[in-house]
């Protein structure tokens, strides 16, 4: 698996100088946009050099050793190129062409042919019908069609979130959204039809990958449910998964896209719970949630203290917290008394209504009182950005959260464009809606519970039965 | 009610030149920021002039006639100023001060005292504990604390959406969000504790108000459920309401904020259905949904055609549509055949996968085929903004929707900041997530059904019984 993300040399099969050639865009990205320093070769009928990549008429004509092949030709000729790769001794192949099992019986027959060649020669295949790999750490990227501007936007900053994404369109949204967020991508892989490498293989790899802190997945189907559950149970990092096909119509649409068998959604849901996988409800959660893991300590209990200078959000967040299975922290008279002494606070009961007249000092004191209280497991601050002091206080809050080991899911009740611009400028993990902030606390708490459960399972010999026992007990 | 939005003269009681005086910010906004041309007077102990507004020690000292009083003094002295207003013959009073029924027994006693004076003199009271009124049509605004920049952002553009909002913080989010949206505010009223004027009074007024097309409400409680239902039934415009207090914790928090009785949420929900009121699920829906009414024809049936150049969104939107109670349109072989002839389309079944290689001409042909088809009631286009041509096609699509009388809820699968900037630049009604777009179709369809229902009720003599009959039939 490592070679897919760290090849020393690559051949792009199907790259030529014809107009609108997609392979050429891969050569261009690797040779012109990227700081990745490996060798790139092109294979095309005329053996022409493409964007500075030496051209050959056949893979076997390349004199040097090649680690990885990227195939982006019409589907009909893919099998013969896979054979050339086998003859050349290439063990890693990414097939980006479409027209296989998602495109009818003829396509399925070709996919079977490819699988046979790969098995016979011990090759690993990614795809077909995929975008391949982006590794922001070394800027290796074999996405087709990428423009210079997008390449630099997507690959110039590196973070801790790695994704397994079945569809190219979702890759774009996630990467675009990260440009204004505090989290950044680490590695992204688009696995398409999954004829060989599937979500579980990549999951296993990301679990061992040191620079991956959080794993996100967009799936249209699961190839092997049992393998997925067993793999996910070994993963200690948070796994967020969005799966399409909750309804029959959705499953039908997904099938026409990446050709998977429709999975029973109810069973998938159960499998996620048993495997300690957090199921998210939208694409935006897939890129908005990771920052609660990368930028905050885990939420270890359910009791949340809300404070706001916009009274309405006390009620709104209280509703959301209860609906998410969390609790409004009950503040003791002693804690309320401490809060009263910090300044002119409208309401010292949770939700705490700060009122408008607040100094930086008062903010800091409130943070200390709440974070140090054993009545509170985490914070949901809703401070409106009405004064420059407020964002300075938020910056301090983030530091204090780490010091006290308790998270805050911060929502600033302003228009999204304003929140986003402050988040980018001050690099603080702001959420874009109260719903998102509450959801972040929910997934943080869930992950904490899953981690405890996985630890418990690992400490048991012959986990099988005890595990069922834990499930039956309702611990999971 | 008209006078609250169109006064010729106003007195701001409690406006002075003391530092941090909130009344002074109202004088400043009216006299310095606003193009509203009425007279403004200030009442304060020293009778000092404030931001150019002539000062008096008492309301009764003002020689000219005064239409409207805005009171923003400590709660304890509010009753005596209400008495001065009565003596001066002022019939319209907005009390922005807090510390009344939301603040304990003493506050409640003061509120009762004010109510008595008002009743005795035929005065109408808005508030207490509110922000008052913003009318973007004449730039009359009595919000306190508003800065020059915000004033111009909020009041310089006028649109068709009027709001009844119980909390100032929500006013800010809605207005800030409108700065990047195609919809704009018309009139906004923050009614606070509702000692006299309540949501139903304003609803009635907005229904008659010609420049109001859509009505939005943020409520922490309903003052009079029966009045609300009866009023809402008479309203022909779409009413969107977000109500806090779905849970016990939320209701408790709301009560500490604006002092209303907690309403049973289940009953409120039923009441909304019977009154033809659309209940929304978040603050963001409150400002994101109106554009489906102001910028698109109504959705008159459930059958939606989805088309996208990012295959994943076929499945995602199909799931969402089904969950929203809408349907994926079934395209006949004839329609599929027409779509095939427009160009190289990956999948002509709904969801239609356009594939990447698409010309403007192909886009336009697809729009015509789908909008003219009697198999389709509305569109859910999900075109990625990967090429400038795409936004040009969207501009044309909006025109065609009006020509065919069918709506499109358009979502561009890009990061929110990109979608928002295109929406602002091209003034097209783009939604920010697939969830939002589907929800817009759902509320459009629901409003269409409510309008039919309200028409039917109006056509019945002695509607009472028949109405119950319609409800029993499940028509509502």
Tab-separated table of N, CA and C in Angstrom, chain B residues 17-122:
chain	number	residue	atom	x	y	z
B	17	UNK	N	-25.902	61.901	26.621
B	17	UNK	CA	-24.515	61.909	26.161
B	17	UNK	C	-23.570	61.185	27.118
B	18	UNK	N	-24.104	60.469	28.101
B	18	UNK	CA	-23.250	59.660	28.983
B	18	UNK	C	-22.521	58.616	28.151
B	19	UNK	N	-21.330	58.214	28.614
B	19	UNK	CA	-20.617	57.167	27.859
B	19	UNK	C	-21.430	55.863	27.851
B	20	UNK	N	-21.349	55.132	26.769
B	20	UNK	CA	-22.019	53.832	26.605
B	20	UNK	C	-23.541	53.921	26.668
B	21	UNK	N	-24.103	55.106	26.495
B	21	UNK	CA	-25.564	55.219	26.530
B	21	UNK	C	-26.155	54.573	25.274
B	22	UNK	N	-27.086	53.640	25.490
B	22	UNK	CA	-27.639	52.888	24.356
B	22	UNK	C	-28.646	53.718	23.566
B	23	UNK	N	-29.397	54.574	24.281
B	23	UNK	CA	-30.360	55.436	23.599
B	23	UNK	C	-29.678	56.350	22.588
B	24	UNK	N	-28.476	56.801	22.936
B	24	UNK	CA	-27.735	57.682	22.032
B	24	UNK	C	-27.447	56.979	20.707
B	25	UNK	N	-27.222	55.662	20.763
B	25	UNK	CA	-26.928	54.934	19.513
B	25	UNK	C	-28.146	54.935	18.598
B	26	UNK	N	-29.336	54.991	19.195
B	26	UNK	CA	-30.560	55.057	18.369
B	26	UNK	C	-30.674	56.440	17.715
B	27	UNK	N	-30.420	57.490	18.524
B	27	UNK	CA	-30.433	58.857	17.962
B	27	UNK	C	-29.432	58.964	16.814
B	28	UNK	N	-28.237	58.400	17.041
B	28	UNK	CA	-27.183	58.487	16.033
B	28	UNK	C	-27.617	57.782	14.741
B	29	UNK	N	-28.154	56.590	14.883
B	29	UNK	CA	-28.561	55.832	13.696
B	29	UNK	C	-29.630	56.596	12.920
B	30	UNK	N	-30.623	57.138	13.647
B	30	UNK	CA	-31.737	57.812	12.960
B	30	UNK	C	-31.302	59.139	12.351
B	31	UNK	N	-30.446	59.845	13.047
B	31	UNK	CA	-30.089	61.187	12.611
B	31	UNK	C	-28.878	61.211	11.683
B	32	UNK	N	-27.977	60.250	11.839
B	32	UNK	CA	-26.718	60.323	11.089
B	32	UNK	C	-26.573	59.244	10.019
B	33	UNK	N	-27.070	58.026	10.267
B	33	UNK	CA	-26.872	56.938	9.295
B	33	UNK	C	-28.034	56.826	8.312
B	34	UNK	N	-29.218	57.110	8.791
B	34	UNK	CA	-30.428	56.752	8.053
B	34	UNK	C	-30.873	57.866	7.105
B	35	UNK	N	-31.512	57.488	6.023
B	35	UNK	CA	-32.110	58.474	5.124
B	35	UNK	C	-33.548	58.800	5.541
B	36	UNK	N	-34.028	58.139	6.604
B	36	UNK	CA	-35.366	58.437	7.135
B	36	UNK	C	-35.411	59.903	7.552
B	37	UNK	N	-36.474	60.609	7.212
B	37	UNK	CA	-36.434	62.065	7.327
B	37	UNK	C	-37.291	62.625	8.460
B	38	UNK	N	-37.781	61.762	9.366
B	38	UNK	CA	-38.632	62.263	10.452
B	38	UNK	C	-37.856	63.025	11.517
B	39	UNK	N	-38.596	63.572	12.470
B	39	UNK	CA	-37.979	64.312	13.578
B	39	UNK	C	-37.653	63.348	14.715
B	40	UNK	N	-36.487	63.585	15.368
B	40	UNK	CA	-36.109	62.761	16.516
B	40	UNK	C	-35.846	63.659	17.720
B	41	UNK	N	-36.441	63.330	18.852
B	41	UNK	CA	-36.203	64.063	20.092
B	41	UNK	C	-35.591	63.110	21.112
B	42	UNK	N	-34.849	63.701	22.056
B	42	UNK	CA	-34.270	62.901	23.126
B	42	UNK	C	-34.829	63.370	24.461
B	43	UNK	N	-35.072	62.410	25.355
B	43	UNK	CA	-35.490	62.788	26.708
B	43	UNK	C	-34.452	62.255	27.692
B	44	UNK	N	-33.909	63.168	28.502
B	44	UNK	CA	-32.950	62.765	29.529
B	44	UNK	C	-32.977	63.800	30.646
B	45	UNK	N	-32.379	63.461	31.801
B	45	UNK	CA	-32.457	64.304	32.987
B	45	UNK	C	-31.995	65.736	32.717
B	46	UNK	N	-30.913	65.857	31.928
B	46	UNK	CA	-30.336	67.195	31.708
B	46	UNK	C	-30.938	67.928	30.508
B	47	UNK	N	-31.907	67.313	29.858
B	47	UNK	CA	-32.510	67.926	28.662
B	47	UNK	C	-31.451	68.243	27.611
B	48	UNK	N	-30.443	67.384	27.505
B	48	UNK	CA	-29.364	67.684	26.565
B	48	UNK	C	-29.648	67.096	25.170
B	49	UNK	N	-29.133	67.811	24.176
B	49	UNK	CA	-29.273	67.389	22.790
B	49	UNK	C	-28.314	66.226	22.520
B	50	UNK	N	-28.775	65.209	21.826
B	50	UNK	CA	-27.986	63.994	21.619
B	50	UNK	C	-27.859	63.715	20.125
B	51	UNK	N	-26.642	63.712	19.619
B	51	UNK	CA	-26.418	63.478	18.185
B	51	UNK	C	-27.362	64.331	17.337
B	52	UNK	N	-27.513	65.586	17.747
B	52	UNK	CA	-28.327	66.507	16.952
B	52	UNK	C	-29.817	66.413	17.223
B	53	UNK	N	-30.236	65.507	18.124
B	53	UNK	CA	-31.665	65.390	18.436
B	53	UNK	C	-31.956	66.271	19.647
B	54	UNK	N	-32.872	67.206	19.477
B	54	UNK	CA	-33.210	68.161	20.538
B	54	UNK	C	-33.585	67.419	21.827
B	55	UNK	N	-33.000	67.854	22.956
B	55	UNK	CA	-33.241	67.169	24.224
B	55	UNK	C	-34.264	67.861	25.097
B	56	UNK	N	-35.030	67.052	25.872
B	56	UNK	CA	-36.021	67.557	26.811
B	56	UNK	C	-35.926	66.752	28.095
B	57	UNK	N	-36.364	67.367	29.200
B	57	UNK	CA	-36.328	66.656	30.480
B	57	UNK	C	-37.541	65.747	30.648
B	58	UNK	N	-38.599	66.071	29.913
B	58	UNK	CA	-39.811	65.246	30.002
B	58	UNK	C	-40.460	65.158	28.617
B	59	UNK	N	-41.176	64.074	28.400
B	59	UNK	CA	-41.853	63.896	27.109
B	59	UNK	C	-42.847	65.027	26.892
B	60	UNK	N	-43.472	65.437	27.985
B	60	UNK	CA	-44.519	66.461	27.860
B	60	UNK	C	-43.949	67.849	27.544
B	61	UNK	N	-42.629	67.992	27.668
B	61	UNK	CA	-42.002	69.277	27.305
B	61	UNK	C	-41.857	69.462	25.798
B	62	UNK	N	-41.970	68.379	25.045
B	62	UNK	CA	-41.765	68.481	23.592
B	62	UNK	C	-42.930	69.250	22.998
B	63	UNK	N	-42.649	70.361	22.290
B	63	UNK	CA	-43.768	71.176	21.790
B	63	UNK	C	-44.492	70.539	20.605
B	64	UNK	N	-43.744	69.774	19.779
B	64	UNK	CA	-44.361	69.204	18.581
B	64	UNK	C	-45.113	67.894	18.903
B	65	UNK	N	-45.916	67.498	17.955
B	65	UNK	CA	-46.600	66.208	18.066
B	65	UNK	C	-45.587	65.078	17.881
B	66	UNK	N	-45.757	63.981	18.617
B	66	UNK	CA	-44.836	62.834	18.505
B	66	UNK	C	-45.633	61.558	18.232
B	67	UNK	N	-45.218	60.833	17.192
B	67	UNK	CA	-45.941	59.608	16.800
B	67	UNK	C	-45.569	58.405	17.651
B	68	UNK	N	-44.267	58.318	17.965
B	68	UNK	CA	-43.752	57.063	18.520
B	68	UNK	C	-42.726	57.357	19.597
B	69	UNK	N	-42.796	56.616	20.692
B	69	UNK	CA	-41.771	56.737	21.748
B	69	UNK	C	-40.977	55.440	21.818
B	70	UNK	N	-39.659	55.600	21.938
B	70	UNK	CA	-38.792	54.449	22.173
B	70	UNK	C	-38.197	54.633	23.559
B	71	UNK	N	-38.463	53.698	24.464
B	71	UNK	CA	-37.988	53.844	25.850
B	71	UNK	C	-36.820	52.892	26.078
B	72	UNK	N	-35.708	53.424	26.499
B	72	UNK	CA	-34.536	52.604	26.776
B	72	UNK	C	-33.842	53.189	28.007
B	73	UNK	N	-34.515	52.973	29.131
B	73	UNK	CA	-34.059	53.473	30.444
B	73	UNK	C	-33.977	52.266	31.383
B	74	UNK	N	-33.425	52.420	32.576
B	74	UNK	CA	-33.536	51.323	33.542
B	74	UNK	C	-35.009	50.952	33.745
B	75	UNK	N	-35.271	49.687	33.987
B	75	UNK	CA	-36.648	49.198	34.068
B	75	UNK	C	-37.469	49.974	35.094
B	76	UNK	N	-36.855	50.308	36.220
B	76	UNK	CA	-37.610	50.898	37.333
B	76	UNK	C	-38.331	52.188	36.947
B	77	UNK	N	-37.758	52.959	36.006
B	77	UNK	CA	-38.395	54.235	35.663
B	77	UNK	C	-39.262	54.159	34.402
B	78	UNK	N	-39.345	52.990	33.805
B	78	UNK	CA	-40.137	52.869	32.578
B	78	UNK	C	-41.605	53.242	32.809
B	79	UNK	N	-42.252	52.740	33.897
B	79	UNK	CA	-43.682	53.073	34.056
B	79	UNK	C	-43.942	54.583	34.058
B	80	UNK	N	-43.080	55.353	34.728
B	80	UNK	CA	-43.356	56.797	34.778
B	80	UNK	C	-43.219	57.441	33.390
B	81	UNK	N	-42.313	56.902	32.560
B	81	UNK	CA	-42.200	57.452	31.200
B	81	UNK	C	-43.385	57.032	30.323
B	82	UNK	N	-43.886	55.844	30.573
B	82	UNK	CA	-45.101	55.443	29.841
B	82	UNK	C	-46.237	56.404	30.197
B	83	UNK	N	-46.285	56.794	31.464
B	83	UNK	CA	-47.312	57.764	31.877
B	83	UNK	C	-47.119	59.106	31.165
B	84	UNK	N	-45.869	59.545	31.061
B	84	UNK	CA	-45.593	60.790	30.319
B	84	UNK	C	-46.058	60.679	28.867
B	85	UNK	N	-45.796	59.527	28.274
B	85	UNK	CA	-46.232	59.310	26.879
B	85	UNK	C	-47.744	59.416	26.785
B	86	UNK	N	-48.429	58.815	27.771
B	86	UNK	CA	-49.898	58.877	27.793
B	86	UNK	C	-50.348	60.333	27.871
B	87	UNK	N	-49.698	61.063	28.755
B	87	UNK	CA	-50.060	62.476	28.931
B	87	UNK	C	-49.827	63.284	27.652
B	88	UNK	N	-48.791	62.894	26.921
B	88	UNK	CA	-48.457	63.597	25.673
B	88	UNK	C	-49.346	63.144	24.501
B	89	UNK	N	-50.086	62.066	24.734
B	89	UNK	CA	-50.973	61.565	23.675
B	89	UNK	C	-50.281	60.648	22.676
B	90	UNK	N	-49.135	60.120	23.050
B	90	UNK	CA	-48.430	59.181	22.160
B	90	UNK	C	-49.107	57.810	22.254
B	91	UNK	N	-49.477	57.273	21.132
B	91	UNK	CA	-50.222	56.002	21.143
B	91	UNK	C	-49.346	54.779	20.841
B	92	UNK	N	-48.108	55.035	20.426
B	92	UNK	CA	-47.228	53.915	20.040
B	92	UNK	C	-45.923	53.975	20.822
B	93	UNK	N	-45.643	52.936	21.584
B	93	UNK	CA	-44.470	52.923	22.459
B	93	UNK	C	-43.703	51.613	22.285
B	94	UNK	N	-42.385	51.758	22.079
B	94	UNK	CA	-41.522	50.579	22.034
B	94	UNK	C	-40.647	50.608	23.281
B	95	UNK	N	-40.730	49.565	24.103
B	95	UNK	CA	-39.916	49.517	25.325
B	95	UNK	C	-38.779	48.522	25.112
B	96	UNK	N	-37.573	49.055	24.986
B	96	UNK	CA	-36.435	48.181	24.710
B	96	UNK	C	-35.741	47.721	25.992
B	97	UNK	N	-35.949	48.409	27.085
B	97	UNK	CA	-35.331	48.043	28.367
B	97	UNK	C	-35.664	46.599	28.738
B	98	UNK	N	-34.722	45.940	29.405
B	98	UNK	CA	-35.009	44.607	29.934
B	98	UNK	C	-35.187	44.698	31.430
B	99	UNK	N	-35.510	43.563	32.064
B	99	UNK	CA	-35.688	43.553	33.516
B	99	UNK	C	-37.154	43.502	33.916
B	100	UNK	N	-38.007	42.978	33.029
B	100	UNK	CA	-39.436	42.904	33.344
B	100	UNK	C	-39.838	41.460	33.661
B	101	UNK	N	-40.768	40.903	32.930
B	101	UNK	CA	-41.263	39.588	33.333
B	101	UNK	C	-40.196	38.502	33.222
B	102	UNK	N	-39.116	38.742	32.440
B	102	UNK	CA	-38.057	37.748	32.386
B	102	UNK	C	-37.173	37.814	33.626
B	103	UNK	N	-37.377	38.837	34.491
B	103	UNK	CA	-36.443	39.064	35.591
B	103	UNK	C	-37.066	38.950	36.979
B	104	UNK	N	-38.091	38.135	37.155
B	104	UNK	CA	-38.612	37.907	38.498
B	104	UNK	C	-39.879	38.698	38.799
B	105	UNK	N	-40.341	38.585	40.062
B	105	UNK	CA	-41.653	39.097	40.458
B	105	UNK	C	-41.724	40.625	40.352
B	106	UNK	N	-40.660	41.303	40.772
B	106	UNK	CA	-40.664	42.763	40.721
B	106	UNK	C	-40.846	43.251	39.275
B	107	UNK	N	-40.136	42.585	38.362
B	107	UNK	CA	-40.236	42.926	36.948
B	107	UNK	C	-41.645	42.684	36.427
B	108	UNK	N	-42.230	41.563	36.864
B	108	UNK	CA	-43.589	41.250	36.398
B	108	UNK	C	-44.585	42.304	36.881
B	109	UNK	N	-44.397	42.775	38.109
B	109	UNK	CA	-45.293	43.809	38.662
B	109	UNK	C	-45.198	45.091	37.825
B	110	UNK	N	-43.965	45.447	37.442
B	110	UNK	CA	-43.802	46.647	36.619
B	110	UNK	C	-44.461	46.474	35.261
B	111	UNK	N	-44.324	45.285	34.720
B	111	UNK	CA	-44.918	45.031	33.414
B	111	UNK	C	-46.440	45.175	33.495
B	112	UNK	N	-47.024	44.660	34.592
B	112	UNK	CA	-48.477	44.790	34.760
B	112	UNK	C	-48.884	46.261	34.845
B	113	UNK	N	-48.077	47.041	35.551
B	113	UNK	CA	-48.363	48.483	35.718
B	113	UNK	C	-48.390	49.166	34.332
B	114	UNK	N	-47.405	48.844	33.525
B	114	UNK	CA	-47.329	49.421	32.179
B	114	UNK	C	-48.564	49.039	31.358
B	115	UNK	N	-48.943	47.776	31.461
B	115	UNK	CA	-50.106	47.295	30.709
B	115	UNK	C	-51.360	48.097	31.098
B	116	UNK	N	-51.494	48.382	32.400
B	116	UNK	CA	-52.673	49.128	32.868
B	116	UNK	C	-52.719	50.532	32.257
B	117	UNK	N	-51.563	51.197	32.296
B	117	UNK	CA	-51.516	52.562	31.740
B	117	UNK	C	-51.881	52.532	30.254
B	118	UNK	N	-51.278	51.575	29.551
B	118	UNK	CA	-51.485	51.480	28.106
B	118	UNK	C	-52.962	51.244	27.790
B	119	UNK	N	-53.554	50.283	28.519
B	119	UNK	CA	-54.969	49.978	28.271
B	119	UNK	C	-55.846	51.202	28.537
B	120	UNK	N	-55.552	51.900	29.622
B	120	UNK	CA	-56.373	53.063	30.006
B	120	UNK	C	-56.330	54.172	28.954
B	121	UNK	N	-55.240	54.244	28.217
B	121	UNK	CA	-55.081	55.336	27.244
B	121	UNK	C	-55.087	54.862	25.792
B	122	UNK	N	-55.450	53.642	25.576
B	122	UNK	CA	-55.519	53.143	24.187
B	122	UNK	C	-54.178	53.155	23.475
